[in-house]
Tab-separated table of C-alpha atoms in Angstrom:
chain	number	residue	atom	x	y	z
A	1	MET	CA	-6.727	22.403	-6.963
A	2	LYS	CA	-4.719	19.117	-6.683
A	3	THR	CA	-6.325	15.661	-6.280
A	4	GLY	CA	-4.524	12.852	-4.461
A	5	LEU	CA	-5.066	9.302	-3.901
A	6	VAL	CA	-4.037	7.755	-0.575
A	7	LEU	CA	-3.714	3.918	-0.116
A	8	GLU	CA	-2.786	2.461	3.239
A	9	GLY	CA	-1.389	-1.000	3.640
A	10	GLY	CA	-2.832	-4.185	5.164
A	11	ALA	CA	-0.829	-6.978	3.502
A	12	MET	CA	-3.281	-9.009	1.438
A	13	ARG	CA	-6.152	-6.713	2.311
A	14	GLY	CA	-4.627	-4.481	-0.054
A	15	LEU	CA	-6.533	-6.362	-2.879
A	16	PHE	CA	-9.496	-4.480	-1.678
A	17	SER	CA	-8.053	-1.446	-2.439
A	18	ALA	CA	-6.781	-3.088	-5.991
A	19	GLY	CA	-10.460	-3.758	-6.581
A	20	VAL	CA	-11.494	-0.193	-5.891
A	21	CYS	CA	-8.453	1.359	-7.996
A	22	ASP	CA	-9.396	-1.060	-11.059
A	23	VAL	CA	-12.909	0.517	-11.091
A	24	LEU	CA	-11.530	4.107	-10.700
A	25	MET	CA	-9.286	3.493	-13.722
A	26	GLU	CA	-11.990	1.703	-15.731
A	27	ASN	CA	-14.143	4.975	-15.292
A	28	ASN	CA	-10.898	7.087	-16.275
A	29	ILE	CA	-10.891	8.937	-12.874
A	30	GLU	CA	-7.489	10.385	-12.499
A	31	PHE	CA	-5.552	11.987	-9.814
A	32	ASP	CA	-2.507	14.335	-9.659
A	33	GLY	CA	-0.698	12.308	-7.186
A	34	CYS	CA	-0.846	9.172	-5.168
A	35	VAL	CA	0.974	7.891	-2.084
A	36	GLY	CA	1.002	4.193	-1.158
A	37	VAL	CA	2.222	2.500	2.198
A	38	SER	CA	3.187	-1.249	2.012
A	39	ALA	CA	0.820	-3.148	-0.127
A	40	GLY	CA	-0.563	0.196	-0.966
A	41	ALA	CA	2.630	1.002	-2.751
A	42	ALA	CA	3.273	-2.446	-4.200
A	43	PHE	CA	-0.285	-2.937	-5.663
A	44	GLY	CA	-0.926	1.010	-6.063
A	45	CYS	CA	1.914	1.310	-8.329
A	46	ASN	CA	-0.239	0.036	-11.069
A	47	TYR	CA	-2.537	2.960	-10.791
A	48	LYS	CA	0.283	5.040	-12.325
A	49	SER	CA	1.189	2.458	-15.039
A	50	HIS	CA	-2.460	2.084	-15.728
A	51	GLN	CA	-2.356	-1.675	-15.650
A	52	ILE	CA	-5.897	-2.629	-14.783
A	53	GLY	CA	-6.387	-6.169	-13.150
A	54	ARG	CA	-2.518	-6.745	-12.824
A	55	ALA	CA	-2.597	-6.904	-8.879
A	56	ILE	CA	-5.410	-9.416	-8.640
A	57	ARG	CA	-3.954	-11.434	-11.675
A	58	TYR	CA	-0.312	-12.039	-10.412
A	59	ASN	CA	-1.501	-12.490	-6.702
A	60	THR	CA	-3.914	-15.276	-7.640
A	61	ARG	CA	-1.530	-16.829	-10.228
A	62	PHE	CA	1.481	-17.035	-7.553
A	63	CYS	CA	-0.355	-17.443	-4.300
A	64	ASN	CA	0.741	-20.946	-3.938
A	65	ASP	CA	4.184	-20.590	-5.428
A	66	TRP	CA	6.840	-21.006	-2.465
A	67	ARG	CA	9.096	-18.295	-4.230
A	68	TYR	CA	6.178	-15.802	-3.792
A	69	CYS	CA	5.209	-16.180	-0.341
A	70	SER	CA	6.115	-19.083	2.060
A	71	MET	CA	7.916	-20.223	5.222
A	72	ARG	CA	10.190	-22.067	2.727
A	73	SER	CA	11.232	-18.719	1.240
A	74	LEU	CA	11.489	-17.178	4.699
A	75	ILE	CA	13.976	-19.775	5.867
A	76	LYS	CA	16.024	-19.847	2.658
A	77	THR	CA	16.048	-16.076	1.884
A	78	GLY	CA	15.115	-14.165	5.122
A	79	ASP	CA	12.044	-12.887	3.550
A	80	LEU	CA	8.368	-14.151	3.719
A	81	PHE	CA	7.658	-12.564	0.264
A	82	GLY	CA	10.755	-13.680	-1.742
A	83	ALA	CA	12.470	-10.358	-2.691
A	84	GLU	CA	13.988	-11.630	-5.989
A	85	PHE	CA	10.851	-13.433	-7.119
A	86	CYS	CA	8.312	-10.723	-6.145
A	87	TYR	CA	10.135	-7.524	-7.035
A	88	HIS	CA	12.182	-8.752	-10.066
A	89	THR	CA	11.143	-12.043	-11.619
A	90	ILE	CA	7.336	-11.207	-11.775
A	91	PRO	CA	7.587	-7.368	-12.669
A	92	GLU	CA	10.404	-7.891	-14.963
A	93	LYS	CA	9.436	-11.462	-16.798
A	94	LEU	CA	6.351	-13.184	-15.560
A	95	ASP	CA	3.683	-10.485	-15.414
A	96	LYS	CA	5.471	-7.267	-16.582
A	97	PHE	CA	5.120	-3.988	-14.900
A	98	ASP	CA	4.915	-1.168	-17.481
A	99	ILE	CA	7.677	0.897	-16.142
A	100	GLU	CA	7.714	3.219	-19.289
A	101	ALA	CA	3.848	3.967	-18.768
A	102	PHE	CA	4.832	4.303	-15.123
A	103	TYR	CA	7.553	7.065	-15.670
A	104	ASN	CA	5.509	8.627	-18.648
A	105	SER	CA	2.421	9.290	-16.500
A	106	ASP	CA	2.047	12.893	-15.092
A	107	MET	CA	0.947	11.507	-11.772
A	108	GLU	CA	3.331	11.818	-8.831
A	109	PHE	CA	3.683	8.413	-6.675
A	110	TYR	CA	5.179	8.342	-3.554
A	111	ALA	CA	6.083	5.138	-1.723
A	112	VAL	CA	6.382	5.417	2.224
A	113	CYS	CA	8.800	3.432	4.180
A	114	THR	CA	10.291	3.534	7.630
A	115	ASP	CA	13.945	4.162	8.638
A	116	VAL	CA	14.911	1.333	10.953
A	117	TYR	CA	17.484	3.586	12.694
A	118	THR	CA	15.509	6.675	13.268
A	119	GLY	CA	11.704	4.956	13.428
A	120	LYS	CA	10.534	7.866	11.155
A	121	PRO	CA	8.788	7.745	7.848
A	122	VAL	CA	10.470	8.040	4.541
A	123	TYR	CA	8.526	9.513	1.451
A	124	HIS	CA	10.013	8.710	-1.846
A	125	LEU	CA	9.065	10.205	-4.909
A	126	CYS	CA	9.209	7.465	-7.428
A	127	ASP	CA	10.226	9.109	-10.776
A	128	LYS	CA	12.508	8.813	-13.854
A	129	ARG	CA	15.696	9.413	-11.892
A	130	ASP	CA	15.062	6.257	-9.728
A	131	ASP	CA	17.174	3.211	-10.733
A	132	LYS	CA	16.008	1.207	-7.780
A	133	ILE	CA	12.116	1.424	-8.240
A	134	TYR	CA	11.296	-1.991	-7.105
A	135	GLU	CA	13.520	-1.839	-4.107
A	136	TRP	CA	11.429	1.210	-2.732
A	137	PHE	CA	8.129	-0.989	-3.383
A	138	ARG	CA	9.714	-3.795	-1.624
A	139	ALA	CA	10.948	-1.613	1.326
A	140	SER	CA	7.584	-0.113	1.739
A	141	ALA	CA	6.005	-3.544	2.025
A	142	SER	CA	8.710	-5.506	4.109
A	143	MET	CA	7.211	-6.491	7.466
A	144	PRO	CA	8.987	-6.680	10.401
A	145	LEU	CA	9.976	-10.269	11.658
A	146	VAL	CA	9.405	-11.766	8.192
A	147	SER	CA	11.590	-9.536	6.045
A	148	LYS	CA	15.178	-8.323	6.096
A	149	PRO	CA	15.696	-4.518	6.072
A	150	VAL	CA	16.009	-2.922	2.579
A	151	LYS	CA	18.658	-0.512	1.607
A	152	ALA	CA	17.731	2.137	-0.875
A	153	GLY	CA	18.699	5.812	-1.330
A	154	GLY	CA	21.326	5.600	1.362
A	155	ARG	CA	18.744	4.413	4.135
A	156	THR	CA	18.045	0.844	5.673
A	157	MET	CA	14.068	0.600	5.797
A	158	LEU	CA	11.211	-1.534	6.565
A	159	ASP	CA	7.460	-1.355	6.134
A	160	GLY	CA	6.241	2.267	5.722
A	161	GLY	CA	2.902	1.297	7.727
A	162	MET	CA	4.856	1.047	10.949
A	163	ALA	CA	5.648	4.867	10.928
A	164	ASP	CA	2.884	6.343	8.752
A	165	SER	CA	-0.021	4.029	8.225
A	166	ILE	CA	-2.369	6.549	6.364
A	167	PRO	CA	-0.436	9.374	5.154
A	168	LEU	CA	-3.216	11.865	4.212
A	169	GLU	CA	-1.466	14.679	6.293
A	170	PHE	CA	1.683	14.181	4.140
A	171	MET	CA	-0.484	14.613	0.952
A	172	MET	CA	-2.239	17.649	2.191
A	173	ASN	CA	1.165	19.213	3.112
A	174	LYS	CA	2.257	18.422	-0.391
A	175	GLY	CA	-0.553	20.755	-1.629
A	176	TYR	CA	-3.127	17.830	-2.462
A	177	ASP	CA	-6.134	19.863	-1.149
A	178	LYS	CA	-8.824	17.058	-2.080
A	179	ASN	CA	-7.938	13.548	-1.294
A	180	LEU	CA	-9.631	10.086	-2.070
A	181	VAL	CA	-8.543	7.868	1.014
A	182	ILE	CA	-8.672	4.122	0.548
A	183	LEU	CA	-8.797	2.161	3.855
A	184	THR	CA	-8.764	-1.627	4.344
A	185	GLN	CA	-10.442	-1.799	7.737
A	186	PRO	CA	-14.157	-0.888	8.267
A	187	ARG	CA	-15.153	2.355	9.910
A	188	ASP	CA	-15.566	1.022	13.413
A	189	TYR	CA	-12.092	-0.575	13.574
A	190	VAL	CA	-9.761	0.399	16.445
A	191	LYS	CA	-6.224	-0.854	16.380
A	192	GLU	CA	-4.783	-2.482	19.620
A	193	LYS	CA	-1.262	-2.431	20.992
A	194	ALA	CA	0.974	-5.118	19.172
A	195	SER	CA	2.611	-7.713	21.227
A	196	MET	CA	6.567	-6.803	21.419
A	197	GLY	CA	7.911	-9.792	22.792
A	198	ILE	CA	9.476	-11.397	19.539
A	199	MET	CA	9.672	-7.967	17.992
A	200	LYS	CA	12.123	-6.693	20.637
A	201	ILE	CA	14.388	-9.568	19.961
A	202	SER	CA	14.236	-9.512	16.153
A	203	LEU	CA	14.816	-5.780	15.985
A	204	ARG	CA	17.104	-5.406	19.116
A	205	LYS	CA	19.711	-3.375	16.791
A	206	TYR	CA	17.045	-0.895	16.027
A	207	PRO	CA	15.663	0.746	19.299
A	208	ASN	CA	13.911	3.468	17.643
A	209	MET	CA	12.178	1.099	15.088
A	210	ILE	CA	10.981	-0.797	18.415
A	211	LYS	CA	9.459	2.203	19.904
A	212	CYS	CA	7.781	3.095	16.561
A	213	ILE	CA	6.004	-0.089	16.408
A	214	SER	CA	5.237	-0.301	20.115
A	215	ASP	CA	3.631	3.269	19.534
A	216	ARG	CA	1.928	2.379	16.286
A	217	HIS	CA	-1.631	1.604	17.607
A	218	ILE	CA	-1.579	5.233	18.859
A	219	MET	CA	-0.526	6.727	15.623
A	220	TYR	CA	-2.902	4.717	13.504
A	221	ASN	CA	-5.963	5.601	15.775
A	222	LYS	CA	-5.214	9.274	15.410
A	223	GLN	CA	-4.657	8.902	11.825
A	224	ARG	CA	-8.018	7.306	11.329
A	225	ASP	CA	-9.791	10.065	13.438
A	226	PHE	CA	-8.075	12.919	11.118
A	227	VAL	CA	-9.268	10.897	7.978
A	228	PHE	CA	-12.874	11.141	9.123
A	229	GLU	CA	-12.482	14.735	10.219
A	230	GLN	CA	-11.311	15.685	6.953
A	231	GLU	CA	-14.151	13.691	5.364
A	232	LYS	CA	-16.560	15.638	7.580
A	233	ASN	CA	-15.107	19.027	6.183
A	234	GLY	CA	-15.366	17.887	2.578
A	235	SER	CA	-11.580	17.652	1.853
A	236	ALA	CA	-11.409	14.015	1.836
A	237	PHE	CA	-13.730	11.102	0.430
A	238	VAL	CA	-13.326	7.542	2.268
A	239	ILE	CA	-13.834	4.224	0.682
A	240	CYS	CA	-13.466	1.355	3.098
A	241	PRO	CA	-15.183	-2.000	3.457
A	242	ASP	CA	-18.321	-2.283	5.268
A	243	GLU	CA	-17.210	-5.043	7.477
A	244	LYS	CA	-14.129	-6.906	8.388
A	245	LEU	CA	-12.575	-8.308	5.057
A	246	PRO	CA	-12.784	-12.242	4.750
A	247	ILE	CA	-8.988	-12.397	4.306
A	248	LYS	CA	-5.813	-13.024	6.492
A	249	ARG	CA	-2.837	-10.858	6.221
A	250	ILE	CA	-1.089	-13.649	4.408
A	251	GLU	CA	-3.434	-15.647	2.320
A	252	HIS	CA	-2.775	-18.542	-0.115
A	253	ASP	CA	-6.569	-19.314	-1.067
A	254	ALA	CA	-7.041	-17.797	-4.661
A	255	ASP	CA	-10.764	-17.774	-4.212
A	256	VAL	CA	-10.410	-15.714	-0.955
A	257	LEU	CA	-8.090	-13.308	-2.818
A	258	ARG	CA	-10.750	-12.833	-5.383
A	259	LYS	CA	-13.508	-12.444	-3.049
A	260	THR	CA	-11.454	-9.575	-1.265
A	261	TYR	CA	-10.750	-7.950	-4.610
A	262	GLU	CA	-14.593	-8.309	-5.782
A	263	ILE	CA	-15.555	-6.565	-2.406
A	264	GLY	CA	-13.415	-3.693	-3.299
A	265	ARG	CA	-14.899	-3.674	-6.624
A	266	LYS	CA	-18.444	-3.690	-5.474
A	267	THR	CA	-17.717	-0.938	-2.898
A	268	ALA	CA	-16.293	1.338	-5.524
A	269	LEU	CA	-19.153	0.698	-7.785
A	270	LYS	CA	-21.634	1.506	-5.208
A	271	GLN	CA	-19.961	4.946	-4.581
A	272	LEU	CA	-19.040	5.636	-8.062
A	273	ASN	CA	-21.337	8.576	-8.726
A	274	GLU	CA	-20.315	10.126	-5.375
A	275	ILE	CA	-16.609	9.746	-6.349
A	276	ILE	CA	-17.202	11.390	-9.694
A	277	GLU	CA	-18.964	14.406	-7.906
A	278	PHE	CA	-16.150	14.707	-5.462
A	279	LYS	CA	-13.712	14.855	-8.209
A	280	LYS	CA	-15.722	17.506	-9.955
A	281	THR	CA	-16.034	19.663	-6.990
A	282	ALA	CA	-12.192	19.295	-6.532
A	283	GLU	CA	-11.543	20.430	-10.040
A	284	SER	CA	-14.047	23.441	-10.190
């Protein structure tokens, strides 16, 4: 029976997931596969490369660097999160991503993006054949309005969370019968319909993407219901914060970043024995 790890996005709320993942890695909890959406892909890739602490380290180090995330970057480059700095300078020079460890790991890793022309999800298996690995992570995390569409694999894409926010069903269809799902909103959260005024202007070339974003709240709330249904029948184990996280989607306060990360760690440690038992039943 294959075990999977499902990581939703949420921009800087993803540091909650990073805290959970670091505790899991510290306790040698391994999965056969992982799927990451948006921040879940950008931060979650460190699970496959087994780089404990990397996500919180570079986020706190560069959170006030204009090249990392700023209006200056948006005006100058077209991306709020600077594409060259975030997805090349940092992982290749300043806080190196262990690409060899990533490729040599047996764990499958999927990044979820949204095709701007179809408004449908794209599930990309990141492996050794991929010469644009960082562009897939970037595409998965490129939020509409504040990011340029990213081209990779013959597609033009934006944030994967627009089309498939919590891809548990995808993992189940891939044969992952038991999945640990990390959510970045509390259990009672319900997503409301997004305001589409500026979005319709910004994405006017992509009518299917506009419809995708307009309907996102419906998709997201159904997916959460599905996740909790799978939790009840024992095929999923859900980790999520007890209450709304004390962080904005875009956050420049290093102390708030650390606090969010630590909440993730404490949540995982509190549930660690249950997680280990869940993994044992999946492997028996």
